[in-house]
Structure formats: C-alpha cells, structure tokens
Amino acid sequence: QQQVKQSPQSLIVQKGGISIINCAYENTAFDYFPWYQQFPGKGPALLIAIRPDVSEKKEGRFTISFNKSAKQFSLHIMDSQPGDSATYFCAATRTQGGSEKLVFGKGTKLTVNP
Amino acid sequence: EPEVTQTPSHQVTQMGQEVILRCVPISNHLYFYWYRQILGQKVEFLVSFYNNEISEKSEIFDDQFSVERPDGSNFTLKIRSTKLEDSAMYFCATAGLRAGNTIYFGEGSWLTVV
C-alpha cells in the first residue's frame, strides 16, 4: 500500500513535443504529491507538487494533473526541450501525523531529441 | 537558494569498514532524512529524524546504520560494518519549520564498497 507505480520507464520525445509521465498510488492517506527531476550525478530537485484538493497545477511548461478518485497523477511537459532530458520521479507523502517520508516511483528516463 | 551540503561526494571503502556520511542541512530546517539510490534504481527512504530522535525508519535501516546530529548542525549517517550491497548514492534531505514543507535534497554521497 506504500507503493507508487510510475510509467513509462523510459520516454523519447522530439523537441517541441509533449512528454507525459503517469503515476498511481494506493494509500489514500497520501496528501502531497511532488515531482522531482534528477540529472546524472545530482540529487533530486523538486520540480512541481500538488495537493489533492486541486485537479491541476501549472508552472510554466510543467503541469500536474491529479485524479483523486482514480488515485492517479501525471506530469505533462509542454514544448519539451533537450535540456529537459533527465530522470523524473513522482513521489507521495502523508504530511499530517507522519514522518513525511517520500515514497518514490521507479523513475522515468526522458530523452528529448533536438 | 539555500542548499543541503553533503560530504564526501565519493568514498571507496573496504567491506567491513565503518563509514560516516555528513550533511549540513538548510539553516532552520527541523526535519532530516537519509535516502539511498542504488545505481539505476529508485530513491529509497532510509530514516527520518526530528527533534533529535528517529521518527521513522525503513526495513533497510538495520542495526548497522545509525544517525545523529552531534553538534546541532551536521547530520550524520554511520554505517558500522559496510557490505557490498551498501554501495549506492546516499542523499541527505531536509525540510522546514512545519509539516508539509518542501523536502530539499543534497547532491549525494556516492559510496562504493569493495
């Protein structure tokens, strides 16, 4: 019940295209869903996050869509650029009454071709 | 932007040796975490630390592991007797003054056990 399932494992997109990464969770106690971007040899960096009281959050080219009833959330990267090539991890945590540990998905390696 | 600082960036150690990984959290942060990432795999939670005590630990965090904040600034992870399977990138992460704050990751310490 602690798992976060992420797909696809890898994704290749042309420059200017839309990248879509999907995640699903089981624990209904999760109430904070961040996406992290990781470049090789670096630590994960927070990209964007959402709470379940909203269905969508947009920051620049990055949008999270959240479906509470389906227990799914997704990251959309519009106008994908070669500089977006990285590994993306979705995560989930329970911020109330817990240690707030992040449960990560397995990651999606995104390659944006020029 | 404030950052989490980790040392060393890379350490090679003999199996059975003790290793200490160090982290300087973001100033005024109160929640501290260690995560690890085996090469090519997802980021896994090890332990959370709040108010000078462990608040939660995973199955990975067995008796060989310990954490402390000896001087009120550094946050350390000690692996008492390293095993080959401890080879991984270890990330320190910290979060702010109240529940639900963003978790910031350091750049990681790459541990190789030979």
PDB file of N, CA, C and O in Angstrom, chain B residues 29-94:
ATOM      1  N   HIS B  29      16.037  24.397   9.215  1.00  0.00           N
ATOM      2  CA  HIS B  29      15.221  23.226   8.928  1.00  0.00           C
ATOM      3  C   HIS B  29      15.230  22.293  10.129  1.00  0.00           C
ATOM      4  O   HIS B  29      16.226  22.179  10.854  1.00  0.00           O
ATOM      5  N   LEU B  30      14.097  21.617  10.332  1.00  0.00           N
ATOM      6  CA  LEU B  30      13.939  20.798  11.528  1.00  0.00           C
ATOM      7  C   LEU B  30      13.742  19.316  11.236  1.00  0.00           C
ATOM      8  O   LEU B  30      13.837  18.495  12.131  1.00  0.00           O
ATOM      9  N   TYR B  31      13.431  19.001   9.970  1.00  0.00           N
ATOM     10  CA  TYR B  31      13.181  17.617   9.588  1.00  0.00           C
ATOM     11  C   TYR B  31      14.344  17.136   8.725  1.00  0.00           C
ATOM     12  O   TYR B  31      14.725  17.790   7.763  1.00  0.00           O
ATOM     13  N   PHE B  32      14.893  15.992   9.075  1.00  0.00           N
ATOM     14  CA  PHE B  32      16.072  15.489   8.372  1.00  0.00           C
ATOM     15  C   PHE B  32      15.836  14.044   7.938  1.00  0.00           C
ATOM     16  O   PHE B  32      15.183  13.273   8.651  1.00  0.00           O
ATOM     17  N   TYR B  33      16.375  13.736   6.779  1.00  0.00           N
ATOM     18  CA  TYR B  33      16.156  12.418   6.194  1.00  0.00           C
ATOM     19  C   TYR B  33      17.444  11.915   5.546  1.00  0.00           C
ATOM     20  O   TYR B  33      18.274  12.693   5.086  1.00  0.00           O
ATOM     21  N   TRP B  34      17.549  10.602   5.475  1.00  0.00           N
ATOM     22  CA  TRP B  34      18.511   9.955   4.596  1.00  0.00           C
ATOM     23  C   TRP B  34      17.749   9.043   3.650  1.00  0.00           C
ATOM     24  O   TRP B  34      16.851   8.296   4.071  1.00  0.00           O
ATOM     25  N   TYR B  35      18.125   9.141   2.384  1.00  0.00           N
ATOM     26  CA  TYR B  35      17.607   8.266   1.348  1.00  0.00           C
ATOM     27  C   TYR B  35      18.804   7.636   0.653  1.00  0.00           C
ATOM     28  O   TYR B  35      19.915   8.156   0.715  1.00  0.00           O
ATOM     29  N   ARG B  36      18.565   6.523  -0.039  1.00  0.00           N
ATOM     30  CA  ARG B  36      19.639   5.985  -0.858  1.00  0.00           C
ATOM     31  C   ARG B  36      19.088   5.603  -2.227  1.00  0.00           C
ATOM     32  O   ARG B  36      17.886   5.369  -2.408  1.00  0.00           O
ATOM     33  N   GLN B  37      20.010   5.555  -3.181  1.00  0.00           N
ATOM     34  CA  GLN B  37      19.636   5.191  -4.546  1.00  0.00           C
ATOM     35  C   GLN B  37      20.719   4.276  -5.104  1.00  0.00           C
ATOM     36  O   GLN B  37      21.849   4.727  -5.349  1.00  0.00           O
ATOM     37  N   ILE B  38      20.389   3.024  -5.242  1.00  0.00           N
ATOM     38  CA  ILE B  38      21.285   2.090  -5.910  1.00  0.00           C
ATOM     39  C   ILE B  38      21.288   2.445  -7.391  1.00  0.00           C
ATOM     40  O   ILE B  38      20.262   2.856  -7.943  1.00  0.00           O
ATOM     41  N   LEU B  39      22.441   2.304  -8.021  1.00  0.00           N
ATOM     42  CA  LEU B  39      22.622   2.752  -9.402  1.00  0.00           C
ATOM     43  C   LEU B  39      21.482   2.293 -10.311  1.00  0.00           C
ATOM     44  O   LEU B  39      21.193   1.090 -10.402  1.00  0.00           O
ATOM     45  N   GLY B  40      20.826   3.246 -10.934  1.00  0.00           N
ATOM     46  CA  GLY B  40      19.778   2.937 -11.905  1.00  0.00           C
ATOM     47  C   GLY B  40      18.431   2.602 -11.301  1.00  0.00           C
ATOM     48  O   GLY B  40      17.498   2.286 -12.037  1.00  0.00           O
ATOM     49  N   GLN B  41      18.335   2.677  -9.977  1.00  0.00           N
ATOM     50  CA  GLN B  41      17.078   2.323  -9.336  1.00  0.00           C
ATOM     51  C   GLN B  41      16.415   3.549  -8.694  1.00  0.00           C
ATOM     52  O   GLN B  41      16.916   4.660  -8.802  1.00  0.00           O
ATOM     53  N   LYS B  42      15.304   3.314  -8.042  1.00  0.00           N
ATOM     54  CA  LYS B  42      14.571   4.435  -7.477  1.00  0.00           C
ATOM     55  C   LYS B  42      15.192   4.890  -6.166  1.00  0.00           C
ATOM     56  O   LYS B  42      16.024   4.203  -5.569  1.00  0.00           O
ATOM     57  N   VAL B  43      14.796   6.050  -5.726  1.00  0.00           N
ATOM     58  CA  VAL B  43      15.246   6.596  -4.456  1.00  0.00           C
ATOM     59  C   VAL B  43      14.445   5.933  -3.333  1.00  0.00           C
ATOM     60  O   VAL B  43      13.214   5.900  -3.380  1.00  0.00           O
ATOM     61  N   GLU B  44      15.162   5.423  -2.335  1.00  0.00           N
ATOM     62  CA  GLU B  44      14.502   4.681  -1.247  1.00  0.00           C
ATOM     63  C   GLU B  44      14.710   5.394   0.088  1.00  0.00           C
ATOM     64  O   GLU B  44      15.819   5.819   0.410  1.00  0.00           O
ATOM     65  N   PHE B  45      13.666   5.482   0.862  1.00  0.00           N
ATOM     66  CA  PHE B  45      13.719   6.087   2.184  1.00  0.00           C
ATOM     67  C   PHE B  45      14.492   5.196   3.150  1.00  0.00           C
ATOM     68  O   PHE B  45      14.311   3.974   3.185  1.00  0.00           O
ATOM     69  N   LEU B  46      15.374   5.806   3.928  1.00  0.00           N
ATOM     70  CA  LEU B  46      16.077   5.078   4.980  1.00  0.00           C
ATOM     71  C   LEU B  46      15.549   5.459   6.358  1.00  0.00           C
ATOM     72  O   LEU B  46      15.133   4.597   7.129  1.00  0.00           O
ATOM     73  N   VAL B  47      15.580   6.762   6.666  1.00  0.00           N
ATOM     74  CA  VAL B  47      15.275   7.176   8.030  1.00  0.00           C
ATOM     75  C   VAL B  47      14.876   8.649   8.037  1.00  0.00           C
ATOM     76  O   VAL B  47      15.321   9.432   7.208  1.00  0.00           O
ATOM     77  N   SER B  48      13.997   8.978   8.991  1.00  0.00           N
ATOM     78  CA  SER B  48      13.661  10.377   9.232  1.00  0.00           C
ATOM     79  C   SER B  48      14.011  10.723  10.675  1.00  0.00           C
ATOM     80  O   SER B  48      13.956   9.857  11.558  1.00  0.00           O
ATOM     81  N   PHE B  49      14.350  11.969  10.880  1.00  0.00           N
ATOM     82  CA  PHE B  49      14.890  12.408  12.177  1.00  0.00           C
ATOM     83  C   PHE B  49      14.296  13.760  12.493  1.00  0.00           C
ATOM     84  O   PHE B  49      14.370  14.692  11.690  1.00  0.00           O
ATOM     85  N   TYR B  50      13.680  13.856  13.664  1.00  0.00           N
ATOM     86  CA  TYR B  50      13.053  15.112  14.064  1.00  0.00           C
ATOM     87  C   TYR B  50      13.163  15.248  15.574  1.00  0.00           C
ATOM     88  O   TYR B  50      12.992  14.272  16.300  1.00  0.00           O
ATOM     89  N   ASN B  51      13.462  16.437  16.026  1.00  0.00           N
ATOM     90  CA  ASN B  51      13.541  16.706  17.462  1.00  0.00           C
ATOM     91  C   ASN B  51      14.556  15.788  18.142  1.00  0.00           C
ATOM     92  O   ASN B  51      14.306  15.248  19.224  1.00  0.00           O
ATOM     93  N   ASN B  52      15.665  15.587  17.450  1.00  0.00           N
ATOM     94  CA  ASN B  52      16.798  14.812  17.966  1.00  0.00           C
ATOM     95  C   ASN B  52      16.506  13.334  18.184  1.00  0.00           C
ATOM     96  O   ASN B  52      17.165  12.681  19.013  1.00  0.00           O
ATOM     97  N   GLU B  53      15.537  12.816  17.457  1.00  0.00           N
ATOM     98  CA  GLU B  53      15.322  11.388  17.533  1.00  0.00           C
ATOM     99  C   GLU B  53      14.760  10.865  16.210  1.00  0.00           C
ATOM    100  O   GLU B  53      14.193  11.629  15.424  1.00  0.00           O
ATOM    101  N   ILE B  54      14.944   9.561  15.992  1.00  0.00           N
ATOM    102  CA  ILE B  54      14.405   8.940  14.797  1.00  0.00           C
ATOM    103  C   ILE B  54      12.887   8.910  14.886  1.00  0.00           C
ATOM    104  O   ILE B  54      12.323   8.470  15.891  1.00  0.00           O
ATOM    105  N   SER B  55      12.213   9.401  13.854  1.00  0.00           N
ATOM    106  CA  SER B  55      10.755   9.371  13.837  1.00  0.00           C
ATOM    107  C   SER B  55      10.234   8.188  13.016  1.00  0.00           C
ATOM    108  O   SER B  55       9.141   7.700  13.283  1.00  0.00           O
ATOM    109  N   GLU B  56      10.997   7.754  12.058  1.00  0.00           N
ATOM    110  CA  GLU B  56      10.608   6.581  11.287  1.00  0.00           C
ATOM    111  C   GLU B  56      11.839   6.017  10.591  1.00  0.00           C
ATOM    112  O   GLU B  56      12.746   6.752  10.228  1.00  0.00           O
ATOM    113  N   LYS B  57      11.872   4.706  10.422  1.00  0.00           N
ATOM    114  CA  LYS B  57      12.960   4.082   9.678  1.00  0.00           C
ATOM    115  C   LYS B  57      12.417   2.948   8.836  1.00  0.00           C
ATOM    116  O   LYS B  57      11.393   2.365   9.156  1.00  0.00           O
ATOM    117  N   SER B  58      13.111   2.662   7.742  1.00  0.00           N
ATOM    118  CA  SER B  58      12.670   1.608   6.849  1.00  0.00           C
ATOM    119  C   SER B  58      13.334   0.290   7.228  1.00  0.00           C
ATOM    120  O   SER B  58      14.205   0.230   8.095  1.00  0.00           O
ATOM    121  N   GLU B  59      12.920  -0.753   6.517  1.00  0.00           N
ATOM    122  CA  GLU B  59      13.500  -2.086   6.749  1.00  0.00           C
ATOM    123  C   GLU B  59      14.985  -2.110   6.399  1.00  0.00           C
ATOM    124  O   GLU B  59      15.743  -2.911   6.930  1.00  0.00           O
ATOM    125  N   ILE B  60      15.386  -1.219   5.483  1.00  0.00           N
ATOM    126  CA  ILE B  60      16.787  -1.167   5.085  1.00  0.00           C
ATOM    127  C   ILE B  60      17.656  -0.702   6.256  1.00  0.00           C
ATOM    128  O   ILE B  60      18.790  -1.129   6.421  1.00  0.00           O
ATOM    129  N   PHE B  61      17.122   0.167   7.058  1.00  0.00           N
ATOM    130  CA  PHE B  61      17.858   0.814   8.151  1.00  0.00           C
ATOM    131  C   PHE B  61      17.954  -0.161   9.325  1.00  0.00           C
ATOM    132  O   PHE B  61      17.203  -0.054  10.302  1.00  0.00           O
ATOM    133  N   ASP B  62      18.876  -1.122   9.201  1.00  0.00           N
ATOM    134  CA  ASP B  62      19.019  -2.118  10.267  1.00  0.00           C
ATOM    135  C   ASP B  62      20.058  -1.660  11.287  1.00  0.00           C
ATOM    136  O   ASP B  62      20.462  -0.492  11.297  1.00  0.00           O
ATOM    137  N   ASP B  63      20.485  -2.579  12.132  1.00  0.00           N
ATOM    138  CA  ASP B  63      21.367  -2.210  13.243  1.00  0.00           C
ATOM    139  C   ASP B  63      22.740  -1.720  12.787  1.00  0.00           C
ATOM    140  O   ASP B  63      23.499  -1.181  13.599  1.00  0.00           O
ATOM    141  N   GLN B  64      23.084  -1.926  11.531  1.00  0.00           N
ATOM    142  CA  GLN B  64      24.358  -1.443  11.015  1.00  0.00           C
ATOM    143  C   GLN B  64      24.343   0.067  10.774  1.00  0.00           C
ATOM    144  O   GLN B  64      25.379   0.687  10.612  1.00  0.00           O
ATOM    145  N   PHE B  65      23.145   0.643  10.733  1.00  0.00           N
ATOM    146  CA  PHE B  65      23.006   2.051  10.434  1.00  0.00           C
ATOM    147  C   PHE B  65      22.688   2.840  11.702  1.00  0.00           C
ATOM    148  O   PHE B  65      21.987   2.350  12.593  1.00  0.00           O
ATOM    149  N   SER B  66      23.167   4.052  11.771  1.00  0.00           N
ATOM    150  CA  SER B  66      22.765   4.953  12.849  1.00  0.00           C
ATOM    151  C   SER B  66      22.851   6.384  12.331  1.00  0.00           C
ATOM    152  O   SER B  66      23.573   6.675  11.368  1.00  0.00           O
ATOM    153  N   VAL B  67      22.086   7.254  12.971  1.00  0.00           N
ATOM    154  CA  VAL B  67      22.114   8.668  12.612  1.00  0.00           C
ATOM    155  C   VAL B  67      22.246   9.483  13.886  1.00  0.00           C
ATOM    156  O   VAL B  67      21.819   9.066  14.962  1.00  0.00           O
ATOM    157  N   GLU B  68      22.837  10.651  13.741  1.00  0.00           N
ATOM    158  CA  GLU B  68      22.884  11.566  14.858  1.00  0.00           C
ATOM    159  C   GLU B  68      23.135  12.970  14.356  1.00  0.00           C
ATOM    160  O   GLU B  68      23.551  13.188  13.214  1.00  0.00           O
ATOM    161  N   ARG B  69      22.876  13.901  15.267  1.00  0.00           N
ATOM    162  CA  ARG B  69      23.142  15.306  14.966  1.00  0.00           C
ATOM    163  C   ARG B  69      23.977  15.819  16.130  1.00  0.00           C
ATOM    164  O   ARG B  69      23.466  16.497  17.012  1.00  0.00           O
ATOM    165  N   PRO B  70      25.250  15.491  16.119  1.00  0.00           N
ATOM    166  CA  PRO B  70      26.078  15.655  17.317  1.00  0.00           C
ATOM    167  C   PRO B  70      26.284  17.086  17.778  1.00  0.00           C
ATOM    168  O   PRO B  70      26.389  17.339  18.973  1.00  0.00           O
ATOM    169  N   ASP B  71      26.337  18.022  16.857  1.00  0.00           N
ATOM    170  CA  ASP B  71      26.696  19.383  17.251  1.00  0.00           C
ATOM    171  C   ASP B  71      25.611  20.389  16.897  1.00  0.00           C
ATOM    172  O   ASP B  71      25.870  21.584  16.857  1.00  0.00           O
ATOM    173  N   GLY B  72      24.436  19.920  16.611  1.00  0.00           N
ATOM    174  CA  GLY B  72      23.330  20.813  16.291  1.00  0.00           C
ATOM    175  C   GLY B  72      23.349  21.349  14.888  1.00  0.00           C
ATOM    176  O   GLY B  72      22.426  22.065  14.492  1.00  0.00           O
ATOM    177  N   SER B  73      24.382  21.021  14.128  1.00  0.00           N
ATOM    178  CA  SER B  73      24.410  21.475  12.741  1.00  0.00           C
ATOM    179  C   SER B  73      24.526  20.289  11.795  1.00  0.00           C
ATOM    180  O   SER B  73      23.621  20.021  11.016  1.00  0.00           O
ATOM    181  N   ASN B  74      25.640  19.546  11.878  1.00  0.00           N
ATOM    182  CA  ASN B  74      25.793  18.392  10.992  1.00  0.00           C
ATOM    183  C   ASN B  74      24.818  17.286  11.335  1.00  0.00           C
ATOM    184  O   ASN B  74      24.483  17.063  12.501  1.00  0.00           O
ATOM    185  N   PHE B  75      24.380  16.595  10.301  1.00  0.00           N
ATOM    186  CA  PHE B  75      23.506  15.431  10.450  1.00  0.00           C
ATOM    187  C   PHE B  75      24.253  14.282   9.786  1.00  0.00           C
ATOM    188  O   PHE B  75      24.612  14.385   8.620  1.00  0.00           O
ATOM    189  N   THR B  76      24.532  13.220  10.546  1.00  0.00           N
ATOM    190  CA  THR B  76      25.400  12.177  10.005  1.00  0.00           C
ATOM    191  C   THR B  76      24.690  10.832   9.898  1.00  0.00           C
ATOM    192  O   THR B  76      23.780  10.531  10.678  1.00  0.00           O
ATOM    193  N   LEU B  77      25.130  10.069   8.927  1.00  0.00           N
ATOM    194  CA  LEU B  77      24.705   8.679   8.760  1.00  0.00           C
ATOM    195  C   LEU B  77      25.944   7.818   8.915  1.00  0.00           C
ATOM    196  O   LEU B  77      26.937   8.017   8.208  1.00  0.00           O
ATOM    197  N   LYS B  78      25.899   6.878   9.834  1.00  0.00           N
ATOM    198  CA  LYS B  78      27.012   5.965  10.050  1.00  0.00           C
ATOM    199  C   LYS B  78      26.597   4.567   9.634  1.00  0.00           C
ATOM    200  O   LYS B  78      25.524   4.089  10.009  1.00  0.00           O
ATOM    201  N   ILE B  79      27.456   3.931   8.858  1.00  0.00           N
ATOM    202  CA  ILE B  79      27.273   2.522   8.530  1.00  0.00           C
ATOM    203  C   ILE B  79      28.416   1.793   9.221  1.00  0.00           C
ATOM    204  O   ILE B  79      29.591   2.016   8.900  1.00  0.00           O
ATOM    205  N   ARG B  80      28.060   0.953  10.175  1.00  0.00           N
ATOM    206  CA  ARG B  80      29.076   0.420  11.080  1.00  0.00           C
ATOM    207  C   ARG B  80      29.999  -0.574  10.403  1.00  0.00           C
ATOM    208  O   ARG B  80      31.197  -0.525  10.573  1.00  0.00           O
ATOM    209  N   SER B  81      29.470  -1.487   9.663  1.00  0.00           N
ATOM    210  CA  SER B  81      30.267  -2.527   9.008  1.00  0.00           C
ATOM    211  C   SER B  81      29.722  -2.700   7.603  1.00  0.00           C
ATOM    212  O   SER B  81      28.736  -3.412   7.390  1.00  0.00           O
ATOM    213  N   THR B  82      30.351  -2.031   6.658  1.00  0.00           N
ATOM    214  CA  THR B  82      29.772  -1.954   5.322  1.00  0.00           C
ATOM    215  C   THR B  82      29.783  -3.306   4.609  1.00  0.00           C
ATOM    216  O   THR B  82      30.687  -4.139   4.788  1.00  0.00           O
ATOM    217  N   LYS B  83      28.747  -3.490   3.788  1.00  0.00           N
ATOM    218  CA  LYS B  83      28.622  -4.676   2.952  1.00  0.00           C
ATOM    219  C   LYS B  83      28.649  -4.231   1.495  1.00  0.00           C
ATOM    220  O   LYS B  83      28.415  -3.060   1.174  1.00  0.00           O
ATOM    221  N   LEU B  84      28.910  -5.171   0.607  1.00  0.00           N
ATOM    222  CA  LEU B  84      28.955  -4.842  -0.815  1.00  0.00           C
ATOM    223  C   LEU B  84      27.643  -4.193  -1.269  1.00  0.00           C
ATOM    224  O   LEU B  84      27.647  -3.243  -2.064  1.00  0.00           O
ATOM    225  N   GLU B  85      26.540  -4.697  -0.740  1.00  0.00           N
ATOM    226  CA  GLU B  85      25.232  -4.202  -1.157  1.00  0.00           C
ATOM    227  C   GLU B  85      24.892  -2.819  -0.607  1.00  0.00           C
ATOM    228  O   GLU B  85      23.851  -2.267  -0.942  1.00  0.00           O
ATOM    229  N   ASP B  86      25.780  -2.266   0.209  1.00  0.00           N
ATOM    230  CA  ASP B  86      25.589  -0.891   0.676  1.00  0.00           C
ATOM    231  C   ASP B  86      26.066   0.125  -0.364  1.00  0.00           C
ATOM    232  O   ASP B  86      25.863   1.334  -0.188  1.00  0.00           O
ATOM    233  N   SER B  87      26.699  -0.347  -1.417  1.00  0.00           N
ATOM    234  CA  SER B  87      27.155   0.552  -2.476  1.00  0.00           C
ATOM    235  C   SER B  87      25.953   1.244  -3.107  1.00  0.00           C
ATOM    236  O   SER B  87      25.049   0.581  -3.639  1.00  0.00           O
ATOM    237  N   ALA B  88      25.940   2.554  -3.022  1.00  0.00           N
ATOM    238  CA  ALA B  88      24.792   3.328  -3.506  1.00  0.00           C
ATOM    239  C   ALA B  88      25.122   4.806  -3.378  1.00  0.00           C
ATOM    240  O   ALA B  88      26.127   5.190  -2.783  1.00  0.00           O
ATOM    241  N   MET B  89      24.232   5.614  -3.905  1.00  0.00           N
ATOM    242  CA  MET B  89      24.282   7.058  -3.656  1.00  0.00           C
ATOM    243  C   MET B  89      23.394   7.336  -2.450  1.00  0.00           C
ATOM    244  O   MET B  89      22.249   6.890  -2.418  1.00  0.00           O
ATOM    245  N   TYR B  90      23.924   8.017  -1.478  1.00  0.00           N
ATOM    246  CA  TYR B  90      23.170   8.344  -0.276  1.00  0.00           C
ATOM    247  C   TYR B  90      22.834   9.830  -0.291  1.00  0.00           C
ATOM    248  O   TYR B  90      23.721  10.678  -0.394  1.00  0.00           O
ATOM    249  N   PHE B  91      21.560  10.129  -0.175  1.00  0.00           N
ATOM    250  CA  PHE B  91      21.107  11.512  -0.203  1.00  0.00           C
ATOM    251  C   PHE B  91      20.616  11.934   1.174  1.00  0.00           C
ATOM    252  O   PHE B  91      19.802  11.247   1.799  1.00  0.00           O
ATOM    253  N   CYS B  92      21.100  13.072   1.604  1.00  0.00           N
ATOM    254  CA  CYS B  92      20.531  13.732   2.769  1.00  0.00           C
ATOM    255  C   CYS B  92      19.436  14.668   2.267  1.00  0.00           C
ATOM    256  O   CYS B  92      19.552  15.260   1.184  1.00  0.00           O
ATOM    257  N   ALA B  93      18.374  14.789   3.028  1.00  0.00           N
ATOM    258  CA  ALA B  93      17.299  15.705   2.665  1.00  0.00           C
ATOM    259  C   ALA B  93      16.799  16.396   3.924  1.00  0.00           C
ATOM    260  O   ALA B  93      16.833  15.817   5.009  1.00  0.00           O
ATOM    261  N   THR B  94      16.338  17.623   3.755  1.00  0.00           N
ATOM    262  CA  THR B  94      15.821  18.350   4.913  1.00  0.00           C
ATOM    263  C   THR B  94      14.554  19.097   4.535  1.00  0.00           C
ATOM    264  O   THR B  94      14.321  19.412   3.355  1.00  0.00           O
TER     265      THR B  94
END
